[in-house]
Amino acid sequence: MNVLIVYGSETGNTESLAESMGERIRAAGHSVKVLNAADAVAEGLCSGYDAVLFGCSAWGTDEVELQSDFNTLFEEFDSIDVKGKKAACFASGDSSFEHFCGAVDVIGEKLTALGAVIMEDGLRVEGDYSGNKEDVDAWTDRIIAAL
Ligand SMILES: Cc1cc2nc3c(=O)[nH]c(=O)nc-3n(C[C@H](O)[C@H](O)[C@H](O)COP(=O)(O)O)c2cc1C
């Protein structure tokens, strides 16, 4: 399968999740591209991929604000060509905030509205990959099984 992982990350936490997932999915025999949202173009983003994973941290206080690079991409999400494709969301966050990993909900709702096939409930991680290897690897394995 051809898998795309797009992430928006300010301090590297969500990036560490994306990279670890990419390595694990690759090790399972799939082709994976890991793409920083800062380098992504919305138009046709998902074209040619069988599955897409979106990762993004949140930066609001009263309401969820998507990480800025991802937010720029999100403004053009209607053109990403995700209809009928398998998709899932993940995020790094801080559970002391009201909307822990709130980007998972915001992006997931949009993907559903765009007709994506949600493969798995969104993954919410406190901090980076290093302290959450078991949870992240288990979630990634469920994604691999659903490819
Ligand atoms: C002003 C501010 C607002 C934040 N808002 C949230 C939030 O709403 N939900 C959450 O889970 N984390 C929130 N965080 C924490 C970051 O999202 C968290 O540190 C995350 O791990 C950063 O990931 P990144 O390095 O991939 O950008 C906030 C942090 C700051 C400084």
CSV table of C-alpha atoms and ligand atoms in Angstrom, one decimal:
chain,number,residue,atom,x,y,z
A,1,MET,CA,0.0,0.0,0.0
A,2,ASN,CA,1.0,3.6,-0.6
A,3,VAL,CA,0.7,5.6,2.6
A,4,LEU,CA,1.0,9.4,3.2
A,5,ILE,CA,1.7,10.8,6.6
A,6,VAL,CA,1.2,14.6,6.9
A,7,TYR,CA,2.1,16.4,10.1
A,8,GLY,CA,2.1,19.9,11.6
A,9,SER,CA,4.5,20.3,14.5
A,10,GLU,CA,5.8,23.3,16.3
A,11,THR,CA,8.4,21.8,18.7
A,12,GLY,CA,8.9,18.4,17.2
A,13,ASN,CA,6.6,16.3,19.3
A,14,THR,CA,4.1,15.4,16.5
A,15,GLU,CA,6.9,15.1,14.1
A,16,SER,CA,8.4,12.4,16.3
A,17,LEU,CA,5.1,10.5,16.2
A,18,ALA,CA,4.9,10.8,12.4
A,19,GLU,CA,8.5,9.6,11.9
A,20,SER,CA,8.1,6.6,14.2
A,21,MET,CA,4.8,5.6,12.5
A,22,GLY,CA,6.4,6.0,9.1
A,23,GLU,CA,9.3,3.7,10.0
A,24,ARG,CA,6.9,1.1,11.5
A,25,ILE,CA,4.6,1.1,8.5
A,26,ARG,CA,7.6,0.8,6.1
A,27,ALA,CA,9.0,-2.1,8.1
A,28,ALA,CA,5.6,-3.8,7.5
A,29,GLY,CA,6.3,-3.7,3.8
A,30,HIS,CA,4.4,-0.6,2.7
A,31,SER,CA,5.6,2.5,0.9
A,32,VAL,CA,5.4,5.6,3.1
A,33,LYS,CA,5.9,9.3,2.5
A,34,VAL,CA,6.2,11.5,5.7
A,35,LEU,CA,5.5,15.1,4.8
A,36,ASN,CA,5.7,18.3,6.9
A,37,ALA,CA,2.5,20.3,6.4
A,38,ALA,CA,4.8,23.3,5.8
A,39,ASP,CA,5.9,21.6,2.6
A,40,ALA,CA,2.5,20.3,1.5
A,41,VAL,CA,0.2,21.5,-1.3
A,42,ALA,CA,-3.5,20.9,-0.6
A,43,GLU,CA,-4.6,20.5,-4.2
A,44,GLY,CA,-4.6,16.7,-4.9
A,45,LEU,CA,-2.6,16.0,-1.8
A,46,CYS,CA,-3.9,12.5,-1.3
A,47,SER,CA,-3.9,11.5,-5.0
A,48,GLY,CA,-2.1,8.3,-5.6
A,49,TYR,CA,-2.2,7.2,-2.0
A,50,ASP,CA,-4.3,4.3,-0.5
A,51,ALA,CA,-4.3,5.7,3.0
A,52,VAL,CA,-3.4,9.0,4.7
A,53,LEU,CA,-2.6,9.8,8.3
A,54,PHE,CA,-2.8,13.4,9.6
A,55,GLY,CA,-1.0,14.6,12.7
A,56,CYS,CA,-1.3,18.0,14.2
A,57,SER,CA,-0.7,19.7,17.6
A,58,ALA,CA,-3.1,22.3,19.1
A,59,TRP,CA,-2.2,25.7,20.3
A,60,GLY,CA,-5.4,27.5,21.4
A,61,THR,CA,-6.6,28.1,24.9
A,62,ASP,CA,-10.4,28.6,24.8
A,63,GLU,CA,-10.8,26.8,21.5
A,64,VAL,CA,-8.6,24.5,19.3
A,65,GLU,CA,-6.1,26.3,17.1
A,66,LEU,CA,-4.4,23.9,14.7
A,67,GLN,CA,-0.6,24.2,14.5
A,68,SER,CA,0.1,27.1,12.0
A,69,ASP,CA,1.6,25.2,9.1
A,70,PHE,CA,-1.2,22.6,9.3
A,71,ASN,CA,-3.8,25.3,9.6
A,72,THR,CA,-2.7,26.9,6.4
A,73,LEU,CA,-3.1,23.5,4.7
A,74,PHE,CA,-6.5,22.9,6.5
A,75,GLU,CA,-7.9,26.1,4.9
A,76,GLU,CA,-7.6,24.4,1.6
A,77,PHE,CA,-8.7,20.9,2.8
A,78,ASP,CA,-11.6,20.7,0.4
A,79,SER,CA,-9.2,20.1,-2.5
A,80,ILE,CA,-7.0,17.3,-1.0
A,81,ASP,CA,-8.9,14.5,-2.8
A,82,VAL,CA,-9.5,12.3,0.3
A,83,LYS,CA,-13.0,11.0,-0.7
A,84,GLY,CA,-13.2,7.3,-0.4
A,85,LYS,CA,-9.6,6.9,1.0
A,86,LYS,CA,-8.6,5.4,4.3
A,87,ALA,CA,-7.6,8.0,6.8
A,88,ALA,CA,-6.8,8.5,10.5
A,89,CYS,CA,-5.6,11.3,12.8
A,90,PHE,CA,-3.1,11.6,15.6
A,91,ALA,CA,-1.8,14.4,17.8
A,92,SER,CA,0.6,15.2,20.5
A,93,GLY,CA,-0.8,17.4,23.2
A,94,ASP,CA,-0.8,18.4,26.8
A,95,SER,CA,-3.7,17.0,28.9
A,96,SER,CA,-3.7,20.1,31.2
A,97,PHE,CA,-5.5,21.9,28.3
A,98,GLU,CA,-9.3,21.6,28.0
A,99,HIS,CA,-9.2,20.2,24.5
A,100,PHE,CA,-6.5,17.6,24.8
A,101,CYS,CA,-5.2,16.9,21.3
A,102,GLY,CA,-8.2,18.7,20.0
A,103,ALA,CA,-6.8,18.7,16.5
A,104,VAL,CA,-7.8,15.0,16.3
A,105,ASP,CA,-11.4,16.0,16.6
A,106,VAL,CA,-11.3,19.0,14.2
A,107,ILE,CA,-9.4,17.2,11.5
A,108,GLY,CA,-11.4,14.0,11.9
A,109,GLU,CA,-14.7,15.7,11.5
A,110,LYS,CA,-13.5,17.4,8.4
A,111,LEU,CA,-12.2,14.2,6.9
A,112,THR,CA,-15.6,12.5,7.6
A,113,ALA,CA,-17.4,15.4,5.9
A,114,LEU,CA,-15.1,15.0,2.9
A,115,GLY,CA,-16.0,11.4,2.6
A,116,ALA,CA,-12.8,9.7,3.9
A,117,VAL,CA,-13.1,6.3,5.4
A,118,ILE,CA,-11.9,6.6,9.0
A,119,MET,CA,-9.7,3.6,9.8
A,120,GLU,CA,-9.2,4.0,13.6
A,121,ASP,CA,-10.1,6.4,16.4
A,122,GLY,CA,-7.6,9.3,16.6
A,123,LEU,CA,-4.5,8.8,18.7
A,124,ARG,CA,-3.8,11.3,21.5
A,125,VAL,CA,-0.3,11.3,22.9
A,126,GLU,CA,1.0,13.3,25.9
A,127,GLY,CA,4.4,14.7,24.7
A,128,ASP,CA,6.6,13.0,22.2
A,129,TYR,CA,7.2,9.4,21.0
A,130,SER,CA,9.9,8.5,23.5
A,131,GLY,CA,7.5,8.4,26.5
A,132,ASN,CA,4.6,6.7,24.6
A,133,LYS,CA,6.2,4.0,22.4
A,134,GLU,CA,3.8,1.2,23.4
A,135,ASP,CA,0.7,3.2,22.7
A,136,VAL,CA,2.0,4.7,19.5
A,137,ASP,CA,3.3,1.4,18.2
A,138,ALA,CA,0.0,-0.4,19.1
A,139,TRP,CA,-2.0,2.3,17.3
A,140,THR,CA,0.3,2.1,14.3
A,141,ASP,CA,-0.1,-1.7,14.2
A,142,ARG,CA,-3.9,-1.3,14.1
A,143,ILE,CA,-3.5,1.1,11.2
A,144,ILE,CA,-1.2,-1.5,9.4
A,145,ALA,CA,-3.9,-4.2,10.0
A,146,ALA,CA,-6.5,-1.9,8.5
A,147,LEU,CA,-4.5,-1.1,5.3
B,1,LIG,C1,-0.6,28.5,24.2
B,1,LIG,C2,-0.6,27.0,24.1
B,1,LIG,C3,-1.8,26.4,23.8
B,1,LIG,C4,-1.9,25.0,23.8
B,1,LIG,N1,-3.1,24.4,23.5
B,1,LIG,C5,-3.2,23.0,23.6
B,1,LIG,C6,-4.5,22.4,23.5
B,1,LIG,O1,-5.6,23.0,23.3
B,1,LIG,N2,-4.6,21.1,23.6
B,1,LIG,C7,-3.4,20.3,23.8
B,1,LIG,O2,-3.6,19.1,23.9
B,1,LIG,N3,-2.2,20.9,23.9
B,1,LIG,C8,-2.1,22.2,23.8
B,1,LIG,N4,-0.8,22.8,23.9
B,1,LIG,C9,0.3,22.0,24.1
B,1,LIG,C10,1.0,21.6,22.8
B,1,LIG,O3,0.1,21.2,21.8
B,1,LIG,C11,1.9,20.4,23.1
B,1,LIG,O4,3.1,20.9,23.7
B,1,LIG,C12,2.3,19.6,21.9
B,1,LIG,O5,3.0,18.4,22.4
B,1,LIG,C13,3.2,20.3,20.9
B,1,LIG,O6,3.4,19.4,19.8
B,1,LIG,P1,4.3,19.8,18.6
B,1,LIG,O7,5.8,19.9,19.1
B,1,LIG,O8,4.2,18.7,17.6
B,1,LIG,O9,3.8,21.1,18.0
B,1,LIG,C14,-0.7,24.2,24.0
B,1,LIG,C15,0.5,24.8,24.3
B,1,LIG,C16,0.6,26.2,24.3
B,1,LIG,C17,1.9,26.8,24.7
